[in-house]
Amino acid sequence: MTPRVLSGIQPSGNLHIGNYLGALGNWVKIQHDYESIFCIVDLHAITVYQKPEELRSKVREIAALFLAAGIDPRHSRIVVQSAVAAHAELAWLLTCVTPMGWLERMTQFKAKAAAQESVGDGLFQYPVLMAADILLYQANIVPVGEDQMQHLELARDIAQRFNSLYGDTFTMPATRLPLVGARVMGLDEPTTKMSKSASGTGHAVALLDPPERIKKTIMRATTDSGSGVDFETMGPGVQNLLNIFQAFSDWTNDQMKAHFSGMRYGDLKKQVAEMTISKLEPIQKRYADITADPAYLESILKDGANAVRPTADATVRLVKERMGIYTETA
Ligand code: TYM
């Protein structure tokens, strides 16, 4: 059987080059080696308040970006999480085998909760829903950025606990990080991860930013007190710029060293900006074409959900049977 890949992105904020280099771009590269399912996780997005109109349009924007980046809809399934009810149903069943202590340890929960006045229960349960996304399809491989590693360990823990309580049911999913680009840092503050929610220009390059803006953001990026690239002593800002370049170009470490050693920071930034623009411009062009045909996009999402629903429903049925939950007899 062909191994299955599953991953997801939240339709909140603007997708940025961290999301692309850590996840989406990697999905595009590996999709044809697997049976691939890529989700737009709107049920995750609502764990913090989203304006309904914005959420509705974000789901379509992300779907169009998946296609524009090169997800092949003839091969890979693009699925809106809420369109397949089994995601939420399995999440509840898994909630009942997940100790609260495991969720309390999640660093993303702690960070997100600290930033809110009132913390919704959904934010706490968030990683269980993520485990459900993965286990629902018995996914073998989950390609993500580094920040999702702890959530994936939890998904494996939940699967293991379920299997030991109720018998072998779930496949253990493996984490797959990209070789370079697993953790793109903020351009204004290279000690924190580039994030969709951090507002303000200067922090992130969004996939749909116009070239002029991309250039401006990268030229203003924080570096350090040195003046030229030194691979032995460079600070996190220079390291981040080099990582971005390497992830986009697929250059080897030797190529990077030979080309950038001693280069002045101004020139380094110029080259990172040019490389980024050259990779994003074709995506932006395709995005414009795809969004000009909303019916096409709707059909992709409908086909995606219809294609995966039987697998998802079969897993929920199996889980219910294992747990002794009522299932209708045919
Ligand atoms: P989300 O929407 O925050 O991010 C989507 C993907 O982008 C990666 N990423 C990054 N990679 C490198 N550098 C960065 N600065 C950076 N920021 C984000 C993330 O690691 C992720 O791969 N919980 C998930 C969504 C999710 C999911 C799933 C993922 C829900 N269900 C099932 C995999 C499988 C999230 O919030 O991703």
mmCIF file of C-alpha atoms and ligand atoms in Angstrom:
data_model
loop_
_atom_site.group_PDB
_atom_site.id
_atom_site.type_symbol
_atom_site.label_atom_id
_atom_site.label_comp_id
_atom_site.label_asym_id
_atom_site.label_seq_id
_atom_site.Cartn_x
_atom_site.Cartn_y
_atom_site.Cartn_z
ATOM 1 C CA MET A 1 0.000 0.000 0.000
ATOM 2 C CA THR A 2 1.268 3.502 -0.805
ATOM 3 C CA PRO A 3 2.104 5.335 2.429
ATOM 4 C CA ARG A 4 -0.086 8.276 3.253
ATOM 5 C CA VAL A 5 0.962 11.841 3.971
ATOM 6 C CA LEU A 6 -1.248 14.284 5.849
ATOM 7 C CA SER A 7 -0.687 17.848 6.946
ATOM 8 C CA GLY A 8 -2.616 21.042 7.583
ATOM 9 C CA ILE A 9 -2.508 24.808 7.828
ATOM 10 C CA GLN A 10 -4.796 27.109 9.775
ATOM 11 C CA PRO A 11 -6.766 29.640 7.737
ATOM 12 C CA SER A 12 -5.891 32.523 10.015
ATOM 13 C CA GLY A 13 -3.565 35.439 9.305
ATOM 14 C CA ASN A 14 -1.486 35.627 6.150
ATOM 15 C CA LEU A 15 0.555 32.650 5.008
ATOM 16 C CA HIS A 16 4.235 33.591 5.110
ATOM 17 C CA ILE A 17 7.530 32.206 3.892
ATOM 18 C CA GLY A 18 7.898 30.252 7.152
ATOM 19 C CA ASN A 19 4.720 28.337 6.333
ATOM 20 C CA TYR A 20 5.968 27.844 2.793
ATOM 21 C CA LEU A 21 9.511 26.698 3.597
ATOM 22 C CA GLY A 22 8.509 24.708 6.680
ATOM 23 C CA ALA A 23 5.410 23.077 5.214
ATOM 24 C CA LEU A 24 3.663 23.929 1.940
ATOM 25 C CA GLY A 25 6.763 23.990 -0.288
ATOM 26 C CA ASN A 26 7.874 20.673 1.179
ATOM 27 C CA TRP A 27 4.421 19.146 0.562
ATOM 28 C CA VAL A 28 4.673 20.116 -3.085
ATOM 29 C CA LYS A 29 8.038 18.353 -3.366
ATOM 30 C CA ILE A 30 6.988 15.083 -1.748
ATOM 31 C CA GLN A 31 3.290 14.834 -2.690
ATOM 32 C CA HIS A 32 3.714 12.428 -5.606
ATOM 33 C CA ASP A 33 5.660 9.888 -3.562
ATOM 34 C CA TYR A 34 2.623 9.295 -1.359
ATOM 35 C CA GLU A 35 -1.115 9.334 -1.163
ATOM 36 C CA SER A 36 -1.442 12.931 -0.038
ATOM 37 C CA ILE A 37 -4.063 14.824 1.955
ATOM 38 C CA PHE A 38 -3.634 18.506 2.791
ATOM 39 C CA CYS A 39 -6.121 20.136 5.126
ATOM 40 C CA ILE A 40 -7.273 23.680 5.727
ATOM 41 C CA VAL A 41 -8.004 23.416 9.415
ATOM 42 C CA ASP A 42 -10.805 25.895 10.049
ATOM 43 C CA LEU A 43 -11.889 24.128 13.255
ATOM 44 C CA HIS A 44 -8.423 24.843 14.620
ATOM 45 C CA ALA A 45 -8.579 28.482 13.542
ATOM 46 C CA ILE A 46 -11.698 29.129 15.655
ATOM 47 C CA THR A 47 -9.866 28.184 18.859
ATOM 48 C CA VAL A 48 -9.247 31.922 18.895
ATOM 49 C CA TYR A 49 -11.946 34.312 17.685
ATOM 50 C CA GLN A 50 -12.126 34.791 13.917
ATOM 51 C CA LYS A 51 -14.378 37.256 12.143
ATOM 52 C CA PRO A 52 -16.833 34.991 10.241
ATOM 53 C CA GLU A 53 -16.513 36.840 6.914
ATOM 54 C CA GLU A 54 -12.744 36.780 7.112
ATOM 55 C CA LEU A 55 -12.638 33.092 7.992
ATOM 56 C CA ARG A 56 -14.931 32.276 5.059
ATOM 57 C CA SER A 57 -12.662 34.047 2.601
ATOM 58 C CA LYS A 58 -9.410 32.840 4.227
ATOM 59 C CA VAL A 59 -10.364 29.209 3.633
ATOM 60 C CA ARG A 60 -10.608 29.925 -0.097
ATOM 61 C CA GLU A 61 -7.465 32.020 -0.091
ATOM 62 C CA ILE A 62 -5.483 29.178 1.476
ATOM 63 C CA ALA A 63 -6.959 26.632 -0.931
ATOM 64 C CA ALA A 64 -5.946 28.853 -3.860
ATOM 65 C CA LEU A 65 -2.458 29.230 -2.370
ATOM 66 C CA PHE A 66 -2.118 25.451 -2.049
ATOM 67 C CA LEU A 67 -2.868 25.130 -5.761
ATOM 68 C CA ALA A 68 -0.746 28.124 -6.745
ATOM 69 C CA ALA A 69 2.229 26.723 -4.810
ATOM 70 C CA GLY A 70 1.949 23.498 -6.795
ATOM 71 C CA ILE A 71 -0.286 21.078 -4.925
ATOM 72 C CA ASP A 72 -1.565 18.882 -7.743
ATOM 73 C CA PRO A 73 -5.321 18.384 -7.360
ATOM 74 C CA ARG A 74 -5.324 15.413 -9.745
ATOM 75 C CA HIS A 75 -3.166 13.581 -7.269
ATOM 76 C CA SER A 76 -3.469 15.192 -3.812
ATOM 77 C CA ARG A 77 -6.641 15.882 -1.878
ATOM 78 C CA ILE A 78 -7.260 19.384 -0.560
ATOM 79 C CA VAL A 79 -9.736 19.119 2.283
ATOM 80 C CA VAL A 80 -11.470 21.714 4.437
ATOM 81 C CA GLN A 81 -11.436 20.106 7.870
ATOM 82 C CA SER A 82 -14.985 21.092 8.829
ATOM 83 C CA ALA A 83 -16.385 19.593 5.604
ATOM 84 C CA VAL A 84 -15.585 16.122 6.937
ATOM 85 C CA ALA A 85 -17.532 15.756 10.180
ATOM 86 C CA ALA A 86 -15.439 12.773 11.261
ATOM 87 C CA HIS A 87 -12.574 15.110 12.282
ATOM 88 C CA ALA A 88 -14.635 16.600 15.111
ATOM 89 C CA GLU A 89 -16.206 13.267 15.988
ATOM 90 C CA LEU A 90 -12.890 11.457 16.336
ATOM 91 C CA ALA A 91 -11.493 14.399 18.298
ATOM 92 C CA TRP A 92 -14.153 13.870 20.963
ATOM 93 C CA LEU A 93 -13.491 10.142 21.146
ATOM 94 C CA LEU A 94 -9.753 10.827 21.550
ATOM 95 C CA THR A 95 -10.376 13.550 24.146
ATOM 96 C CA CYS A 96 -11.732 10.801 26.359
ATOM 97 C CA VAL A 97 -8.427 8.900 26.318
ATOM 98 C CA THR A 98 -6.181 11.970 26.732
ATOM 99 C CA PRO A 99 -5.000 12.925 30.231
ATOM 100 C CA MET A 100 -5.226 16.653 30.953
ATOM 101 C CA GLY A 101 -1.612 16.632 32.155
ATOM 102 C CA TRP A 102 -0.431 15.860 28.639
ATOM 103 C CA LEU A 103 -2.253 18.897 27.269
ATOM 104 C CA GLU A 104 -1.059 21.161 30.066
ATOM 105 C CA ARG A 105 2.516 20.491 28.974
ATOM 106 C CA MET A 106 2.014 21.811 25.440
ATOM 107 C CA THR A 107 4.260 24.829 24.975
ATOM 108 C CA GLN A 108 2.062 26.348 22.237
ATOM 109 C CA PHE A 109 -0.936 26.201 24.540
ATOM 110 C CA LYS A 110 1.004 27.888 27.308
ATOM 111 C CA ALA A 111 2.218 30.638 24.973
ATOM 112 C CA LYS A 112 -1.164 31.208 23.328
ATOM 113 C CA ALA A 113 -3.043 31.078 26.625
ATOM 114 C CA ALA A 114 -0.680 33.640 28.141
ATOM 115 C CA ALA A 115 -1.556 36.023 25.308
ATOM 116 C CA GLN A 116 -5.361 35.816 25.888
ATOM 117 C CA GLU A 117 -7.559 37.327 28.537
ATOM 118 C CA SER A 118 -9.904 34.361 28.578
ATOM 119 C CA VAL A 119 -8.760 30.979 27.351
ATOM 120 C CA GLY A 120 -11.286 28.853 25.477
ATOM 121 C CA ASP A 121 -11.497 25.131 26.103
ATOM 122 C CA GLY A 122 -10.951 24.677 22.358
ATOM 123 C CA LEU A 123 -7.456 26.093 22.677
ATOM 124 C CA PHE A 124 -6.706 23.488 25.320
ATOM 125 C CA GLN A 125 -8.130 20.651 23.208
ATOM 126 C CA TYR A 126 -6.420 21.913 20.058
ATOM 127 C CA PRO A 127 -3.713 19.188 19.929
ATOM 128 C CA VAL A 128 -6.330 16.431 20.331
ATOM 129 C CA LEU A 129 -8.145 17.704 17.238
ATOM 130 C CA MET A 130 -4.799 17.738 15.456
ATOM 131 C CA ALA A 131 -4.195 14.130 16.509
ATOM 132 C CA ALA A 132 -7.648 13.300 15.131
ATOM 133 C CA ASP A 133 -6.790 14.914 11.762
ATOM 134 C CA ILE A 134 -3.803 12.623 11.461
ATOM 135 C CA LEU A 135 -5.118 9.378 12.961
ATOM 136 C CA LEU A 136 -8.402 9.608 11.060
ATOM 137 C CA TYR A 137 -6.539 8.788 7.847
ATOM 138 C CA GLN A 138 -3.973 6.438 9.421
ATOM 139 C CA ALA A 139 -1.328 8.813 8.047
ATOM 140 C CA ASN A 140 2.228 7.471 7.967
ATOM 141 C CA ILE A 141 4.045 10.767 7.517
ATOM 142 C CA VAL A 142 3.260 14.291 8.679
ATOM 143 C CA PRO A 143 5.392 17.001 7.053
ATOM 144 C CA VAL A 144 5.481 20.088 9.289
ATOM 145 C CA GLY A 145 7.752 22.815 10.615
ATOM 146 C CA GLU A 146 9.660 22.390 13.858
ATOM 147 C CA ASP A 147 7.037 24.135 15.996
ATOM 148 C CA GLN A 148 4.616 21.224 15.490
ATOM 149 C CA MET A 149 6.963 18.514 16.778
ATOM 150 C CA GLN A 150 5.548 18.488 20.281
ATOM 151 C CA HIS A 151 1.986 18.215 18.949
ATOM 152 C CA LEU A 152 3.035 15.239 16.852
ATOM 153 C CA GLU A 153 4.625 13.496 19.804
ATOM 154 C CA LEU A 154 1.334 13.946 21.585
ATOM 155 C CA ALA A 155 -0.551 12.475 18.606
ATOM 156 C CA ARG A 156 1.652 9.393 18.851
ATOM 157 C CA ASP A 157 1.118 9.193 22.615
ATOM 158 C CA ILE A 158 -2.647 9.377 22.133
ATOM 159 C CA ALA A 159 -2.528 6.699 19.422
ATOM 160 C CA GLN A 160 -0.435 4.451 21.632
ATOM 161 C CA ARG A 161 -2.714 4.898 24.598
ATOM 162 C CA PHE A 162 -5.777 4.149 22.493
ATOM 163 C CA ASN A 163 -4.116 1.075 21.000
ATOM 164 C CA SER A 164 -3.150 -0.278 24.395
ATOM 165 C CA LEU A 165 -6.620 0.332 25.869
ATOM 166 C CA TYR A 166 -8.716 -0.907 22.958
ATOM 167 C CA GLY A 167 -6.430 -2.978 20.726
ATOM 168 C CA ASP A 168 -4.329 -2.086 17.727
ATOM 169 C CA THR A 169 -6.269 0.568 15.826
ATOM 170 C CA PHE A 170 -4.059 3.474 14.803
ATOM 171 C CA THR A 171 -0.947 3.729 12.648
ATOM 172 C CA MET A 172 1.943 5.603 14.314
ATOM 173 C CA PRO A 173 2.570 8.786 12.316
ATOM 174 C CA ALA A 174 6.168 9.946 11.763
ATOM 175 C CA THR A 175 7.192 13.608 11.768
ATOM 176 C CA ARG A 176 8.927 14.853 8.616
ATOM 177 C CA LEU A 177 10.815 18.150 8.843
ATOM 178 C CA PRO A 178 12.357 19.873 5.829
ATOM 179 C CA LEU A 179 16.174 19.718 5.794
ATOM 180 C CA VAL A 180 16.405 23.503 5.751
ATOM 181 C CA GLY A 181 13.614 25.935 6.648
ATOM 182 C CA ALA A 182 12.022 23.972 9.506
ATOM 183 C CA ARG A 183 12.155 27.096 11.663
ATOM 184 C CA VAL A 184 12.150 30.445 9.878
ATOM 185 C CA MET A 185 12.617 33.284 12.341
ATOM 186 C CA GLY A 186 11.051 36.740 12.423
ATOM 187 C CA LEU A 187 12.974 39.181 10.243
ATOM 188 C CA ASP A 188 12.627 41.967 12.771
ATOM 189 C CA GLU A 189 13.425 39.715 15.710
ATOM 190 C CA PRO A 190 15.438 36.645 14.698
ATOM 191 C CA THR A 191 15.192 35.014 18.102
ATOM 192 C CA THR A 192 11.433 34.418 17.722
ATOM 193 C CA LYS A 193 9.684 32.232 15.168
ATOM 194 C CA MET A 194 8.116 33.953 12.158
ATOM 195 C CA SER A 195 4.432 33.879 12.980
ATOM 196 C CA LYS A 196 1.136 34.615 11.227
ATOM 197 C CA SER A 197 -0.276 36.358 14.241
ATOM 198 C CA ALA A 198 2.602 38.762 14.878
ATOM 199 C CA SER A 199 1.353 41.926 13.288
ATOM 200 C CA GLY A 200 3.275 44.839 11.902
ATOM 201 C CA THR A 201 5.446 45.137 8.861
ATOM 202 C CA GLY A 202 9.003 44.004 9.170
ATOM 203 C CA HIS A 203 8.264 40.686 10.869
ATOM 204 C CA ALA A 204 7.194 38.381 8.076
ATOM 205 C CA VAL A 205 7.156 38.118 4.294
ATOM 206 C CA ALA A 206 3.649 37.036 3.294
ATOM 207 C CA LEU A 207 3.284 34.838 0.226
ATOM 208 C CA LEU A 208 1.070 37.457 -1.383
ATOM 209 C CA ASP A 209 3.215 40.495 -0.540
ATOM 210 C CA PRO A 210 4.057 42.546 -3.636
ATOM 211 C CA PRO A 211 7.757 42.442 -4.680
ATOM 212 C CA GLU A 212 8.475 45.986 -3.484
ATOM 213 C CA ARG A 213 7.216 45.150 -0.025
ATOM 214 C CA ILE A 214 9.186 41.904 0.100
ATOM 215 C CA LYS A 215 12.331 43.814 -0.764
ATOM 216 C CA LYS A 216 11.660 46.454 1.861
ATOM 217 C CA THR A 217 11.014 43.890 4.614
ATOM 218 C CA ILE A 218 14.153 41.890 3.847
ATOM 219 C CA MET A 219 16.394 44.955 3.414
ATOM 220 C CA ARG A 220 15.297 46.087 6.885
ATOM 221 C CA ALA A 221 15.905 42.701 8.525
ATOM 222 C CA THR A 222 17.809 42.697 11.804
ATOM 223 C CA THR A 223 21.396 41.433 11.476
ATOM 224 C CA ASP A 224 24.211 42.022 13.968
ATOM 225 C CA SER A 225 27.173 44.309 14.597
ATOM 226 C CA GLY A 226 29.443 42.525 12.078
ATOM 227 C CA SER A 227 29.662 43.788 8.525
ATOM 228 C CA GLY A 228 30.259 40.681 6.453
ATOM 229 C CA VAL A 229 29.068 37.061 6.555
ATOM 230 C CA ASP A 230 31.224 34.873 8.793
ATOM 231 C CA PHE A 231 29.902 31.310 9.035
ATOM 232 C CA GLU A 232 31.751 30.741 12.335
ATOM 233 C CA THR A 233 30.517 33.726 14.300
ATOM 234 C CA MET A 234 27.255 34.866 12.667
ATOM 235 C CA GLY A 235 24.301 35.861 14.827
ATOM 236 C CA PRO A 236 20.716 34.599 14.448
ATOM 237 C CA GLY A 237 19.662 37.358 12.014
ATOM 238 C CA VAL A 238 22.335 36.527 9.434
ATOM 239 C CA GLN A 239 21.777 32.820 9.986
ATOM 240 C CA ASN A 240 18.055 33.295 9.307
ATOM 241 C CA LEU A 241 18.671 35.184 6.047
ATOM 242 C CA LEU A 242 21.059 32.464 4.872
ATOM 243 C CA ASN A 243 18.553 29.763 5.829
ATOM 244 C CA ILE A 244 15.834 31.460 3.833
ATOM 245 C CA PHE A 245 18.095 31.676 0.809
ATOM 246 C CA GLN A 246 19.217 28.061 1.139
ATOM 247 C CA ALA A 247 15.699 26.729 1.619
ATOM 248 C CA PHE A 248 14.454 28.543 -1.496
ATOM 249 C CA SER A 249 17.488 27.681 -3.640
ATOM 250 C CA ASP A 250 18.195 24.120 -2.446
ATOM 251 C CA TRP A 251 21.916 24.984 -2.491
ATOM 252 C CA THR A 252 24.315 22.724 -0.560
ATOM 253 C CA ASN A 253 26.209 23.965 2.521
ATOM 254 C CA ASP A 254 29.399 24.124 0.450
ATOM 255 C CA GLN A 255 27.740 26.230 -2.234
ATOM 256 C CA MET A 256 26.384 28.561 0.442
ATOM 257 C CA LYS A 257 29.793 28.999 2.057
ATOM 258 C CA ALA A 258 31.613 29.537 -1.213
ATOM 259 C CA HIS A 259 29.113 32.146 -2.363
ATOM 260 C CA PHE A 260 28.344 34.089 0.812
ATOM 261 C CA SER A 261 31.538 34.025 2.949
ATOM 262 C CA GLY A 262 32.660 37.591 3.547
ATOM 263 C CA MET A 263 29.695 39.122 1.698
ATOM 264 C CA ARG A 264 28.508 42.451 3.092
ATOM 265 C CA TYR A 265 25.136 42.319 4.841
ATOM 266 C CA GLY A 266 23.582 44.772 2.389
ATOM 267 C CA ASP A 267 24.457 42.517 -0.539
ATOM 268 C CA LEU A 268 23.333 39.400 1.306
ATOM 269 C CA LYS A 269 19.926 40.974 1.915
ATOM 270 C CA LYS A 270 19.647 42.034 -1.714
ATOM 271 C CA GLN A 271 20.285 38.476 -2.859
ATOM 272 C CA VAL A 272 17.847 37.001 -0.333
ATOM 273 C CA ALA A 273 15.207 39.480 -1.506
ATOM 274 C CA GLU A 274 15.812 38.649 -5.177
ATOM 275 C CA MET A 275 15.690 34.912 -4.509
ATOM 276 C CA THR A 276 12.472 35.241 -2.471
ATOM 277 C CA ILE A 277 10.786 37.392 -5.098
ATOM 278 C CA SER A 278 11.806 35.031 -7.903
ATOM 279 C CA LYS A 279 10.172 32.117 -6.041
ATOM 280 C CA LEU A 280 7.025 33.948 -4.953
ATOM 281 C CA GLU A 281 6.210 35.805 -8.176
ATOM 282 C CA PRO A 282 5.138 32.686 -10.136
ATOM 283 C CA ILE A 283 3.005 31.584 -7.162
ATOM 284 C CA GLN A 284 1.343 35.000 -7.080
ATOM 285 C CA LYS A 285 0.614 34.867 -10.816
ATOM 286 C CA ARG A 286 -0.982 31.438 -10.540
ATOM 287 C CA TYR A 287 -2.906 32.615 -7.482
ATOM 288 C CA ALA A 288 -4.435 35.435 -9.509
ATOM 289 C CA ASP A 289 -5.545 32.992 -12.228
ATOM 290 C CA ILE A 290 -7.004 30.513 -9.763
ATOM 291 C CA THR A 291 -8.988 33.074 -7.802
ATOM 292 C CA ALA A 292 -10.455 34.382 -11.040
ATOM 293 C CA ASP A 293 -12.404 31.116 -11.235
ATOM 294 C CA PRO A 294 -14.186 30.573 -7.886
ATOM 295 C CA ALA A 295 -16.267 27.673 -9.251
ATOM 296 C CA TYR A 296 -13.101 25.727 -10.019
ATOM 297 C CA LEU A 297 -11.839 26.230 -6.488
ATOM 298 C CA GLU A 298 -15.170 25.132 -5.002
ATOM 299 C CA SER A 299 -15.086 21.970 -7.108
ATOM 300 C CA ILE A 300 -11.598 21.097 -5.870
ATOM 301 C CA LEU A 301 -12.716 21.444 -2.251
ATOM 302 C CA LYS A 302 -15.877 19.443 -2.845
ATOM 303 C CA ASP A 303 -13.989 16.657 -4.620
ATOM 304 C CA GLY A 304 -11.344 16.623 -1.877
ATOM 305 C CA ALA A 305 -13.881 16.155 0.923
ATOM 306 C CA ASN A 306 -15.892 13.574 -1.024
ATOM 307 C CA ALA A 307 -12.781 11.559 -1.798
ATOM 308 C CA VAL A 308 -11.543 11.266 1.788
ATOM 309 C CA ARG A 309 -14.885 10.938 3.602
ATOM 310 C CA PRO A 310 -15.195 7.129 3.205
ATOM 311 C CA THR A 311 -11.754 6.567 4.803
ATOM 312 C CA ALA A 312 -12.535 9.012 7.611
ATOM 313 C CA ASP A 313 -15.951 7.461 8.294
ATOM 314 C CA ALA A 314 -14.490 3.967 8.300
ATOM 315 C CA THR A 315 -11.957 4.967 10.976
ATOM 316 C CA VAL A 316 -14.626 6.526 13.178
ATOM 317 C CA ARG A 317 -16.751 3.435 12.837
ATOM 318 C CA LEU A 318 -13.841 1.193 13.787
ATOM 319 C CA VAL A 319 -12.968 3.393 16.774
ATOM 320 C CA LYS A 320 -16.581 3.357 17.953
ATOM 321 C CA GLU A 321 -16.732 -0.409 17.649
ATOM 322 C CA ARG A 322 -13.506 -0.786 19.586
ATOM 323 C CA MET A 323 -14.797 1.498 22.343
ATOM 324 C CA GLY A 324 -18.210 -0.142 22.517
ATOM 325 C CA ILE A 325 -20.002 2.991 21.337
ATOM 326 C CA TYR A 326 -23.320 2.494 19.563
ATOM 327 C CA THR A 327 -23.034 2.022 15.804
ATOM 328 C CA GLU A 328 -26.021 1.506 13.520
ATOM 329 C CA THR A 329 -26.235 -1.956 12.064
ATOM 330 C CA ALA A 330 -26.771 -1.962 8.313
HETATM 331 P P1 TYM B 1 0.107 26.546 11.316
HETATM 332 O O1 TYM B 1 -1.093 26.949 10.541
HETATM 333 O O2 TYM B 1 0.538 27.374 12.460
HETATM 334 O O3 TYM B 1 1.356 26.406 10.378
HETATM 335 C C1 TYM B 1 1.296 25.635 9.199
HETATM 336 C C2 TYM B 1 2.624 24.957 8.951
HETATM 337 O O4 TYM B 1 3.662 25.931 8.840
HETATM 338 C C3 TYM B 1 4.726 25.585 9.705
HETATM 339 N N1 TYM B 1 5.334 26.827 10.209
HETATM 340 C C4 TYM B 1 6.630 27.136 10.111
HETATM 341 N N2 TYM B 1 7.661 26.467 9.568
HETATM 342 C C5 TYM B 1 8.887 27.060 9.606
HETATM 343 N N3 TYM B 1 9.100 28.282 10.155
HETATM 344 C C6 TYM B 1 8.082 28.991 10.706
HETATM 345 N N4 TYM B 1 8.294 30.187 11.232
HETATM 346 C C7 TYM B 1 6.783 28.412 10.695
HETATM 347 N N5 TYM B 1 5.562 28.828 11.156
HETATM 348 C C8 TYM B 1 4.706 27.838 10.846
HETATM 349 C C9 TYM B 1 4.087 24.794 10.827
HETATM 350 O O5 TYM B 1 5.031 23.973 11.481
HETATM 351 C C10 TYM B 1 3.046 24.004 10.075
HETATM 352 O O6 TYM B 1 3.611 22.841 9.522
HETATM 353 N N6 TYM B 1 -1.451 22.847 14.264
HETATM 354 C C11 TYM B 1 -1.034 23.150 12.921
HETATM 355 C C12 TYM B 1 -2.057 22.803 11.861
HETATM 356 C C13 TYM B 1 -2.569 21.408 11.878
HETATM 357 C C14 TYM B 1 -1.868 20.254 11.439
HETATM 358 C C15 TYM B 1 -2.786 19.172 11.578
HETATM 359 C C16 TYM B 1 -0.587 20.031 10.941
HETATM 360 C C17 TYM B 1 -3.808 21.012 12.259
HETATM 361 N N7 TYM B 1 -3.960 19.671 12.073
HETATM 362 C C18 TYM B 1 -2.431 17.862 11.251
HETATM 363 C C19 TYM B 1 -0.222 18.709 10.622
HETATM 364 C C20 TYM B 1 -1.149 17.654 10.770
HETATM 365 C C21 TYM B 1 -0.759 24.645 12.839
HETATM 366 O O7 TYM B 1 -1.260 25.421 13.589
HETATM 367 O O8 TYM B 1 -0.041 25.011 11.786
#
